[in-house]
XYZ file of C-alpha atoms in Angstrom:
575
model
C -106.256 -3.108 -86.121
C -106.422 -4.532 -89.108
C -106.112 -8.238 -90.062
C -108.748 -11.028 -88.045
C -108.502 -11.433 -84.559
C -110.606 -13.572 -81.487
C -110.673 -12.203 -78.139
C -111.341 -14.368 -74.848
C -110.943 -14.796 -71.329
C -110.154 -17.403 -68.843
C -110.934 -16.880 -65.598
C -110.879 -19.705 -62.236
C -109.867 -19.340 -58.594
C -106.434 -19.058 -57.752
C -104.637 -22.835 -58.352
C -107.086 -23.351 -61.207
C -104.582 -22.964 -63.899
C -105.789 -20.606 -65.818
C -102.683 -18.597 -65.868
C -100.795 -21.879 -66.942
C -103.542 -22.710 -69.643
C -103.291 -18.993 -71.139
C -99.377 -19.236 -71.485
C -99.296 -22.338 -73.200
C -102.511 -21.108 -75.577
C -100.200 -17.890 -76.390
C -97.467 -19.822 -77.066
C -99.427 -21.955 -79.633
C -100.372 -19.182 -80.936
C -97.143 -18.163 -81.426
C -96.242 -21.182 -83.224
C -99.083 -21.513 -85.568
C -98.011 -18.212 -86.951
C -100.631 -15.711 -84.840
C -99.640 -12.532 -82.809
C -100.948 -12.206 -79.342
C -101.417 -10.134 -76.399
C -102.202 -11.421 -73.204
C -102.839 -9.308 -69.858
C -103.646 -10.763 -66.569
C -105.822 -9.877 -63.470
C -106.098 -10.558 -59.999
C -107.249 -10.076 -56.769
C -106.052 -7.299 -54.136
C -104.383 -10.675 -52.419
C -101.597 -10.801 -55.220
C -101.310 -14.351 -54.781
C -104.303 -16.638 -54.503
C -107.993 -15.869 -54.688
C -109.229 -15.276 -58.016
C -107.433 -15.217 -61.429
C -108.266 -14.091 -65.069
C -106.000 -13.574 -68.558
C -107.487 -11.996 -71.646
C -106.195 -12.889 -74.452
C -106.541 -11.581 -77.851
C -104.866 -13.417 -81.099
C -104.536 -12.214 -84.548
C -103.048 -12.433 -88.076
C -101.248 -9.017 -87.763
C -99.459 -7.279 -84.572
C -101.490 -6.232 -81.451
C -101.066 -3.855 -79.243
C -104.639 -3.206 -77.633
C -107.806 -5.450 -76.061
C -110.560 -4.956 -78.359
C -114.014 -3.487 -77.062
C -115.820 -6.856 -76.233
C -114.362 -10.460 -75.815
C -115.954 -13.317 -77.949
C -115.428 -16.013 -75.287
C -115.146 -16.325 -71.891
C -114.333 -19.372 -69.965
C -114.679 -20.050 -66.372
C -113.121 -23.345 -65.414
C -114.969 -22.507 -61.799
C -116.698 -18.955 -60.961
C -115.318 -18.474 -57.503
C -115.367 -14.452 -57.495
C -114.970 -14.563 -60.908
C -117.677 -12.046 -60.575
C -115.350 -9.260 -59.487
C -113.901 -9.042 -63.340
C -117.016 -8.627 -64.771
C -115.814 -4.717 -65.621
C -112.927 -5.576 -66.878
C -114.456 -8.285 -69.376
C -117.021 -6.655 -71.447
C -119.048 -9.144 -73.350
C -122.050 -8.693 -75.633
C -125.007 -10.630 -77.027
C -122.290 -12.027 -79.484
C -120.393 -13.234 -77.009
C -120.323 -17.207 -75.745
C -119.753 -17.876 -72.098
C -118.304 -21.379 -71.075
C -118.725 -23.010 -67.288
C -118.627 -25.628 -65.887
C -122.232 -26.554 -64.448
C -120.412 -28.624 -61.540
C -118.534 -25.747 -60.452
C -121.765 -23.215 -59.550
C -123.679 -20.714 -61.272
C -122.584 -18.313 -64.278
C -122.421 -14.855 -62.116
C -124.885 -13.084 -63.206
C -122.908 -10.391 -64.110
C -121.793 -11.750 -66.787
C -125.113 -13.451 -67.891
C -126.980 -10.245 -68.021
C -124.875 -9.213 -70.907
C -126.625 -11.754 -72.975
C -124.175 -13.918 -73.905
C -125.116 -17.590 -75.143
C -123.898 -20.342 -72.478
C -122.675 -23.153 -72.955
C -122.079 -25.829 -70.079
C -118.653 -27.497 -70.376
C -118.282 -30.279 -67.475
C -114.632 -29.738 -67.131
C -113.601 -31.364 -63.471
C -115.568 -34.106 -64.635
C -113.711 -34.757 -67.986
C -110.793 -33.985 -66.242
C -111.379 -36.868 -63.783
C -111.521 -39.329 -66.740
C -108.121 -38.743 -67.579
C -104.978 -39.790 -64.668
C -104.004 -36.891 -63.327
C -105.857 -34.541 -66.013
C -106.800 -30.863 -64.965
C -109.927 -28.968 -65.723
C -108.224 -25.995 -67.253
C -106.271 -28.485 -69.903
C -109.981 -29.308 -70.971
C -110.545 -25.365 -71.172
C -107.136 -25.372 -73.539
C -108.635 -27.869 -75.649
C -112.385 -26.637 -76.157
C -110.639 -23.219 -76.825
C -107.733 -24.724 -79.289
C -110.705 -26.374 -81.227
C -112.696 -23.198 -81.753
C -110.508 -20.740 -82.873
C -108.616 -23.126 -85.236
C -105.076 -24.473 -82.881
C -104.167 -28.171 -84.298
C -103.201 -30.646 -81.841
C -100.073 -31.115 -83.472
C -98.828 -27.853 -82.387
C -100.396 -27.604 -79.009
C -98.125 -31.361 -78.318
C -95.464 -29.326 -79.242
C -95.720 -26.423 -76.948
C -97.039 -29.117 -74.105
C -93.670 -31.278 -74.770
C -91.183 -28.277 -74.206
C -93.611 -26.609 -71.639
C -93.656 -29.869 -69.515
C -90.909 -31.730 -70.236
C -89.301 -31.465 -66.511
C -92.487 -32.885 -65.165
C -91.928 -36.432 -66.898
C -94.001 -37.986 -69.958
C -96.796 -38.815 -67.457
C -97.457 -35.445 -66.826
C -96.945 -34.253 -70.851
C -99.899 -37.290 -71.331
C -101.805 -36.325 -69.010
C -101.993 -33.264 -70.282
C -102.458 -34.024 -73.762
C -105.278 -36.427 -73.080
C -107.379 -34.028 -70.962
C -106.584 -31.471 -73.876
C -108.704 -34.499 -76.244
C -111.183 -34.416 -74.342
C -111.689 -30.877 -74.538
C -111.191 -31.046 -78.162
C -113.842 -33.693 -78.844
C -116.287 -31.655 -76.497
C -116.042 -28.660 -78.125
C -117.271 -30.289 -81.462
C -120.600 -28.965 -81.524
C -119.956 -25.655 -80.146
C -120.977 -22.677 -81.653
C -118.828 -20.674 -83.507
C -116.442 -17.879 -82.780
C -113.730 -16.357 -85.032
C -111.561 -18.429 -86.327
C -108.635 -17.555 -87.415
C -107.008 -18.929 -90.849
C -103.544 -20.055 -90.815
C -100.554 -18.154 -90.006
C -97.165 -18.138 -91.216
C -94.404 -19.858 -88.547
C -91.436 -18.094 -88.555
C -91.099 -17.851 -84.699
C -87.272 -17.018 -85.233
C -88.372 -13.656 -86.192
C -90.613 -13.282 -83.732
C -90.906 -12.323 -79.657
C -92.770 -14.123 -77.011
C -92.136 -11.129 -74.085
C -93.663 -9.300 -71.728
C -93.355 -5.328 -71.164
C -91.059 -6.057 -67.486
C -89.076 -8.234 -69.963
C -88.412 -5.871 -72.415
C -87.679 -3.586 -70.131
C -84.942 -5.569 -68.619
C -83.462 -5.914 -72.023
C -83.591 -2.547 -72.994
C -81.587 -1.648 -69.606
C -79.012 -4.374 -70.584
C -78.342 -3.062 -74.137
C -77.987 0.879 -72.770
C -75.097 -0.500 -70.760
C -76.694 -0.744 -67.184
C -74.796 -3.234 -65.083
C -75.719 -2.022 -61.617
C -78.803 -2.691 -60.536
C -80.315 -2.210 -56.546
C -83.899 -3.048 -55.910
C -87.210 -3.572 -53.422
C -89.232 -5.621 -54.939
C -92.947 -4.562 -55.675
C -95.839 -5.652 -57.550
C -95.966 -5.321 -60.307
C -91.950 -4.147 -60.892
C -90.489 -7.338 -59.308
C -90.020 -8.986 -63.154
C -88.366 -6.393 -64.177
C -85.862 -7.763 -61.478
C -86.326 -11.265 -62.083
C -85.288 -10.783 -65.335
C -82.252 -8.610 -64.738
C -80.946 -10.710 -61.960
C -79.484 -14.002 -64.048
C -78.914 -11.425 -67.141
C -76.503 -9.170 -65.517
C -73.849 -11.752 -64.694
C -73.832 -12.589 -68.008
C -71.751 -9.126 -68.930
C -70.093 -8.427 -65.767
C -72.794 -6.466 -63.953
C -74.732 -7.329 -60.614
C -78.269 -7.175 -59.051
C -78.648 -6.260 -55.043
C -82.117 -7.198 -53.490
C -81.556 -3.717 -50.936
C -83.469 -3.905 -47.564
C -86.420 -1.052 -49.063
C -86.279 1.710 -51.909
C -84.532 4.281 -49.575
C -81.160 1.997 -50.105
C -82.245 0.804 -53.281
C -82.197 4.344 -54.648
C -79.354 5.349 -52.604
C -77.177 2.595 -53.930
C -77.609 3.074 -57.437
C -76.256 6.209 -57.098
C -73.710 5.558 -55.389
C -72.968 2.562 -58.017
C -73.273 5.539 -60.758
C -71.129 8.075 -58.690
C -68.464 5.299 -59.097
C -68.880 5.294 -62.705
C -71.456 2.219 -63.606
C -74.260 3.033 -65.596
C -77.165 1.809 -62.820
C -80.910 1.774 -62.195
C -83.703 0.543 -59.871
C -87.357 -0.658 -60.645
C -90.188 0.364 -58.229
C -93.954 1.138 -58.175
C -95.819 4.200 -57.215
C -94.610 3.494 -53.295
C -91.418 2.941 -54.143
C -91.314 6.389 -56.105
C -92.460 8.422 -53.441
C -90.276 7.096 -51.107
C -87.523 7.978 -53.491
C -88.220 11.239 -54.354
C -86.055 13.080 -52.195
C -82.700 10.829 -53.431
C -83.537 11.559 -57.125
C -83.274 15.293 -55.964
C -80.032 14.361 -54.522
C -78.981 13.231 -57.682
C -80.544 16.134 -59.986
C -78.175 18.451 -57.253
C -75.236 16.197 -57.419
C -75.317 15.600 -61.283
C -75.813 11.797 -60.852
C -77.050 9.738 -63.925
C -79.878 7.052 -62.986
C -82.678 5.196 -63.937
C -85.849 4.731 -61.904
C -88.271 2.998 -63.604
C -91.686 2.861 -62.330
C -93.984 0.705 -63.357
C -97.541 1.871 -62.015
C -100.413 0.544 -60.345
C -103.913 2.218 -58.863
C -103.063 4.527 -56.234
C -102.704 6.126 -54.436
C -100.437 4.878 -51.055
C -100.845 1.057 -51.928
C -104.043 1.543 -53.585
C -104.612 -2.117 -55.991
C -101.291 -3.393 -56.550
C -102.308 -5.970 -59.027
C -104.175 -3.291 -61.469
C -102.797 -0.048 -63.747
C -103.322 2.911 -64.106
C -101.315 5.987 -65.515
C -101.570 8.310 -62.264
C -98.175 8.825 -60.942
C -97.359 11.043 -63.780
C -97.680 14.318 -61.499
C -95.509 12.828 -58.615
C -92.790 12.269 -61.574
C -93.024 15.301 -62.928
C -93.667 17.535 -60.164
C -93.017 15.441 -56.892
C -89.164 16.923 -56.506
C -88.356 19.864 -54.267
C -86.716 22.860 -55.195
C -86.335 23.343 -58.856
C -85.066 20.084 -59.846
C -84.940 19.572 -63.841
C -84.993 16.261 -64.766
C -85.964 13.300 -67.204
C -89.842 11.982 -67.522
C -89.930 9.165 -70.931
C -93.130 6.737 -71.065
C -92.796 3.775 -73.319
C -96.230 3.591 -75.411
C -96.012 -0.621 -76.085
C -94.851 -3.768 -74.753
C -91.867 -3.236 -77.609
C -91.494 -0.060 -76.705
C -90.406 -0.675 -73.242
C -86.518 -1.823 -74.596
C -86.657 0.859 -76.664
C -87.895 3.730 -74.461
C -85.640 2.277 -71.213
C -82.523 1.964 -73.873
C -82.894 5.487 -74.728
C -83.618 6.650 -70.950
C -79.891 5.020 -70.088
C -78.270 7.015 -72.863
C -79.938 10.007 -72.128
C -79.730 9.881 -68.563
C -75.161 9.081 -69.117
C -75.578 11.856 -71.261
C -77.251 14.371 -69.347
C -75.753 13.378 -65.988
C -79.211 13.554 -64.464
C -82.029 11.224 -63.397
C -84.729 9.819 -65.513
C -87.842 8.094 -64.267
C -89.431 5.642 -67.171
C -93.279 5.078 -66.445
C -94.518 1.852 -67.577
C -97.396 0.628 -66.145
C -98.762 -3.127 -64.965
C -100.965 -3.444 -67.984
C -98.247 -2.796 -70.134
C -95.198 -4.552 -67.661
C -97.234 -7.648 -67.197
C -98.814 -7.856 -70.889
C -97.450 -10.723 -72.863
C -97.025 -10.288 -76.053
C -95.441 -12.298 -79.403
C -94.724 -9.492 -81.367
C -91.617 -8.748 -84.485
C -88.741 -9.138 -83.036
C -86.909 -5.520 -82.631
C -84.257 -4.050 -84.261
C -81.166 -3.244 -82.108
C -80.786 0.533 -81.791
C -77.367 2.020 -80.921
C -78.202 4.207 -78.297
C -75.102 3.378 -75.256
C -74.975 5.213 -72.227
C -72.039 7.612 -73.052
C -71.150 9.721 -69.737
C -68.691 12.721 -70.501
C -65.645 12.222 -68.751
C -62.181 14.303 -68.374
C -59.634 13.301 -70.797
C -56.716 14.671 -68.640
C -56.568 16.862 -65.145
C -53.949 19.205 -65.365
C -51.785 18.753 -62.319
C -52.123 21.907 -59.894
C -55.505 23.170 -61.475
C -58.134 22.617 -59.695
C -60.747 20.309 -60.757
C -63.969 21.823 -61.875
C -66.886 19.110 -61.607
C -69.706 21.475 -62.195
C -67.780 24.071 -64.797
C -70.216 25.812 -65.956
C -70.366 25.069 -69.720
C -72.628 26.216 -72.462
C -74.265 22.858 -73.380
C -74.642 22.496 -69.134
C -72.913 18.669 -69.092
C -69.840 19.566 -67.455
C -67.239 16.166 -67.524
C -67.698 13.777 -64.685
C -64.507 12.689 -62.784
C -64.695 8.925 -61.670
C -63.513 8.252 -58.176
C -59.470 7.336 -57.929
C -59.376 9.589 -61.277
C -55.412 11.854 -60.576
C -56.756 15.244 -59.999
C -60.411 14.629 -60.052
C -61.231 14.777 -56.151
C -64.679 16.590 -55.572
C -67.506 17.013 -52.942
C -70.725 15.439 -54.235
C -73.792 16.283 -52.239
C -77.315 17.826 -52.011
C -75.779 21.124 -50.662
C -75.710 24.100 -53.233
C -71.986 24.384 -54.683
C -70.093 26.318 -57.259
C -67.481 25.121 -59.746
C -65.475 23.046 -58.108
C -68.458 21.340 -55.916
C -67.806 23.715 -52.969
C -70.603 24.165 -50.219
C -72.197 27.618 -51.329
C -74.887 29.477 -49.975
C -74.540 32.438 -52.873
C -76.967 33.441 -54.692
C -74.866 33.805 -57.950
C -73.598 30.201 -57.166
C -77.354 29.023 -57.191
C -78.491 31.072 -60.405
C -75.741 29.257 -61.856
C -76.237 25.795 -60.899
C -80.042 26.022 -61.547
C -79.283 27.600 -65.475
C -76.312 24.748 -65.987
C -78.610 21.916 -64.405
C -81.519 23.295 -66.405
C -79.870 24.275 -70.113
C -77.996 20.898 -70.228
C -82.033 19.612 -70.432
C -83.858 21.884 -72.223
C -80.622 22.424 -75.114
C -80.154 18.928 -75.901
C -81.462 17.587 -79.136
C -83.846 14.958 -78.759
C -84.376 13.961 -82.280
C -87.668 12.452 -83.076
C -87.628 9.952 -80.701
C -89.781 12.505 -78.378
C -92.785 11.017 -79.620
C -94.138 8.689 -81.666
C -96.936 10.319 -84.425
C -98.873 8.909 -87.398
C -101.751 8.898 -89.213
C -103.111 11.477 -91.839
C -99.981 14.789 -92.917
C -103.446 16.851 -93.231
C -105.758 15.957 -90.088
C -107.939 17.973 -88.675
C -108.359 15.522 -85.650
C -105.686 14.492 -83.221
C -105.415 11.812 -80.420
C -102.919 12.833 -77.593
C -102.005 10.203 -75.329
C -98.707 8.473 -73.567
C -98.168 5.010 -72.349
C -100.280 1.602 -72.587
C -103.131 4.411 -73.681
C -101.135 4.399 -77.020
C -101.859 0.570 -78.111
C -105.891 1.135 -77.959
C -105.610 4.901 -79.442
C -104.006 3.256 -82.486
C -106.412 1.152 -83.052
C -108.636 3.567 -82.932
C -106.883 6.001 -85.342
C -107.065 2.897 -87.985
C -110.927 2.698 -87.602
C -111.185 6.049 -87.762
C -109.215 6.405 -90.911
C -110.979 3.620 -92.371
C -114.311 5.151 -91.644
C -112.979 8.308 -93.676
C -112.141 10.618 -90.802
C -108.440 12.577 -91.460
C -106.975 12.251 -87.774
C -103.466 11.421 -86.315
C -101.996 9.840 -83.303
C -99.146 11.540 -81.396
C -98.491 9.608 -78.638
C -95.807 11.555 -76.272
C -92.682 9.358 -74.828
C -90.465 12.016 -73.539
C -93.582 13.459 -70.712
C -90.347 15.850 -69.811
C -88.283 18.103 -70.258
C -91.489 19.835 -72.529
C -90.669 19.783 -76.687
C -92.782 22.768 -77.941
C -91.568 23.275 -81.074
C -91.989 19.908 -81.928
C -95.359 19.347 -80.414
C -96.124 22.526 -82.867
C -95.319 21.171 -85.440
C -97.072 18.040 -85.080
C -100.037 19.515 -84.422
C -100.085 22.297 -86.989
C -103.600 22.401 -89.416
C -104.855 19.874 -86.288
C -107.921 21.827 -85.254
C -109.372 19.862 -82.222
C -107.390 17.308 -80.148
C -108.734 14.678 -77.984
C -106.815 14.050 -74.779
C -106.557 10.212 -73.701
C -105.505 8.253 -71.079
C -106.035 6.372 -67.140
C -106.240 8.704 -64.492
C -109.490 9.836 -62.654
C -107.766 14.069 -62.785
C -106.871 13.838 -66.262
C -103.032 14.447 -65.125
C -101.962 14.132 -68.893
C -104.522 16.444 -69.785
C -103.818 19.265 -67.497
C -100.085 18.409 -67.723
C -100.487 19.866 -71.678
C -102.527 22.367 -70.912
C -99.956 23.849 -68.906
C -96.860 23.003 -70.681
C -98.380 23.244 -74.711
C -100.557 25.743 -76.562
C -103.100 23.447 -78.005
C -106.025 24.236 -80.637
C -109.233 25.704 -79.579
C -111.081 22.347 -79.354
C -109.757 20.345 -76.706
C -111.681 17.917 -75.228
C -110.612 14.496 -72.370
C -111.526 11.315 -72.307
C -110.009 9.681 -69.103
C -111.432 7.139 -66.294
C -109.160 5.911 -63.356
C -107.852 2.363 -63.477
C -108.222 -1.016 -63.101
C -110.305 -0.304 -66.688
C -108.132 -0.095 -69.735
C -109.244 2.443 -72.285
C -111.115 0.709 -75.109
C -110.712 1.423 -78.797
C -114.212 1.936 -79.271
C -114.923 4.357 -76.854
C -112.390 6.802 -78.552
C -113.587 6.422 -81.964
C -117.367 6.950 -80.465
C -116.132 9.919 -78.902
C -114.768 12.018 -81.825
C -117.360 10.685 -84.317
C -119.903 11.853 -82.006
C -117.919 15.401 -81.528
C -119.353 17.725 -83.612
């Protein structure tokens, strides 16, 4: 990316804080004028055990981790050691611990960081009621360039529930970090930003997701909660209310699915939020509601599989059983987001297309990207409203044609206690008028309506989002939280001279080949990236694209995000 950045980590046990202390660090950040992205990790255990954020801050937008981490501090190492993957550091790196709370894993130490011993309990006992990981906040503040003023700020509005005690309490163990820090050694330090947090986003991807259901007119919304979906939830449940609409907590994702369409089948534009569990559990409803013509939204924000695999780490794997995992012939909608931002706008666009359509469309986030915090531009509205097609007027004695088969495919949707517009909705094969058929002309005509009202519609440019060099030779293919380190490997690439492009796909399905032609024309070797151990995305385009001769992969299963680095080192080194 361009513009300075520092990367670091803070890792503890579970109750250490370190969650807490990373929050309020991102929202100084956010204040003195920085970006930031923040992702978290934890444990199999969900809650408890051990806990980690990475954080990386910035004068300029971020959307990726970079390849190393400058610091990492562990305000105690219980299993801290299981990260070590997931936090690459290098002989430039500076690890922090706290030489009362046991030995740096060596793990970590055999990457040859410097260490530095930070006695953080014991500071932390100096101080009434002070906590080691307000110590860590302060020795961190200090090095990459926070002033106190603004971290007593966040700390104020952050604690003021807790009393003034607990705001000095805080603030004085934060000193003490501060003044222990003074001699550290050095790690980037970032010059001042510019505060203008009014035009600016503190939000995470489950967030923004949320939002972007709200503003494409959902207000019906039945879920199971599941790591790491439930935000999504959270965030919709006291939001709904707010214009009319309602959030149901269902009993599992059988109902949860069920109900939504039934809530859209009664004309309210409605979704649910699951994980990779969830979806295959709902699979056979969605191909109720490809057969029935019922717009929903199922987003599915994934997590390692498969059955309940890690639920507290990502990965982008469940991309065949959204694509593929219907029976029958059952066209339908497939749209990744490829940032934290571009969750509202993906989801926003999923509503619209899925009122439009009449059919269901599965958004595939991921936990990387659903649980990444980021303070990012605030984003522009968009107009996209769920706009289902419905009969201006039912002639009385006609007959009532819910399925007519029309040339764009949508045929109008009668709302229940509509004069006139009584119709059988169910899985069962119909004709016209929603019927029960078993004929075959019946079915070839279904399956061509339910298919052309897909593969007709104009998508705009919205099908994916491409940059980089009009004349490359080079392109990066990707989808999803893939995208954020794939662009920051495109601008490195660029920089180093190299004519390449990005084209990172949001609609996964129905297929845009003219499009994807175009975007790839002069391109003479692509390189495939993204999280799954198969290479689903890879063999996905294969089957669906004609792509140049040169084709090569680069994909590893999750919990380990793709690094920037390791895509530029791949096409520099391709010959």
């Amino acid at each position: 990316m361009s513009g300075q950045t520092v990367s670091l980590v803070m890792a503890g046990s579970g109750g250490a804080g370190v969650v807490t202390a990373g929050s309020l660090l991102l929202e100084a950040a956010a204040r003195a004028g920085w970006y930031a992205y923040m992702t978290r990790s934890a444990g199999p255990q969900i809650r408890g055990g051990e806990a980690a954020v990475m954080l990386r801050l910035g004068t300029e937008p971020i959307a990726s981790h970079d390849d190393r981490f400058h610091l990492l501090v562990g305000v105690d190492w219980q299993n801290v050691g299981r990260f070590a993957a997931e936090i690459p550091l290098g002989p430039d790196s500076l690890i922090i611990g706290d030489p009362g709370e046991g030995e740096t894993p060596e793990v970590f130490t055999r990457s040859g960081a410097q260490q530095i011993a930070l006695p953080m309990k014991a500071l932390a006992k100096k101080v009434p009621d002070g906590r080691p990981n307000m110590v860590a906040f302060g020795a961190i503040a200090a090095m990459i360039g926070l002033t106190e003023d603004i971290v007593a700020g966040v700390l104020r509005d952050t604690l003021k529930r807790k009393g003034e005690e607990a705001i000095a309490a805080s603030l004085a163990a934060f000193r003490a970090g501060v003044e222990a820090a003074a001699d550290f050694p050095d790690v980037p330090r970032l010059p001042a930003g510019k505060p203008d947090t009014a035009e600016r986003w503190s939000i995470t991807g489950n967030e923004a997701t949320g939002m972007g259901a709200l503003r494409g007119g959902v207000r019906f919304v039945a879920a199971y909660p599941i790591t790491p979906a439930t935000e999504v939830l959270e965030w919709l449940a006291p939001a709904l209310p707010k214009v009319g609409g309602v959030l149901v907590q269902a009993e599992d994702e059988l109902a949860s699915i069920n109900q939504i369409i039934g809530g859209s089948y009664g004309g309210v534009p409605s979704l649910t939020a699951t994980s990779g569990p969830g979806l295959a559990l709902m699979t056979e409803s969605l191909g109720l509601a490809v057969a029935a013509e019922v717009p929903i939204v199922v987003i599915d924000v994934m997590r390692v599989g498969p059955s309940t695999g890690i639920a507290t780490k990502s990965e982008q794997a469940d991309l065949n059983v959204a694509v593929y995992g219907l029976h029958g012939d059952a066209p339908h909608l497939v749209l990744a987001p490829n940032s934290v931002a571009d969750c509202l706008f993906t989801t926003q666009w999923a509503v619209h297309l899925a009122e439009s359509l009449q059919t269901p469309a599965i958004v595939l986030t991921d936990q990387a990207m659903g649980q990444a915090r980021a303070v990012m531009p605030r984003s522009a509205a968009v107009s996209f409203i769920g706009q289902r097609e419905k009969p201006a007027a039912l002639e009385a004695g006609v007959q009532y044609k819910r399925y007519a088969n029309t040339a764009s495919g949508v045929s109008p949707m009668a709302i229940p206690g509509m004069a006139g517009g009584m119709y059988t909705a169910d899985g069962l094969e119909h004709n016209e008028t929603g019927t029960p058929s078993s004929q075959a002309s019946d079915h070839q005509a279904q399956l061509d309506k339910r298919l052309r009202k897909l593969t007709g519609y104009n998508y705009g440019e919205h099908w994916a989002d491409i940059t980089g060099d009009e004349d490359a030779d080079t392109a990066i293919l990707t989808w999803g939280s893939s995208a954020g380190p794939a662009r920051e490997a495109l601008q490195r690439l660029r920089a180093a001279g190299h004519r390449v492009k990005l084209v990172a796909v949001r609609l996964i399905s129905p297929v845009q080949p003219e499009k994807f032609a175009a975007a790839l024309e002069g391109v003479e070797r692509v390189l495939v990236v993204e999280q799954s151990h198969s290479g689903q995305f890879h063999r996905y385009l294969r089957a669906q694209y004609d792509l140049p001769r040169q084709v090569r992969a680069l994909h590893h299963p999750g919990p380990l995000p793709v690094r920037p680095g390791a895509i530029v080192e791949h096409i520099t080194q391709w010959s």
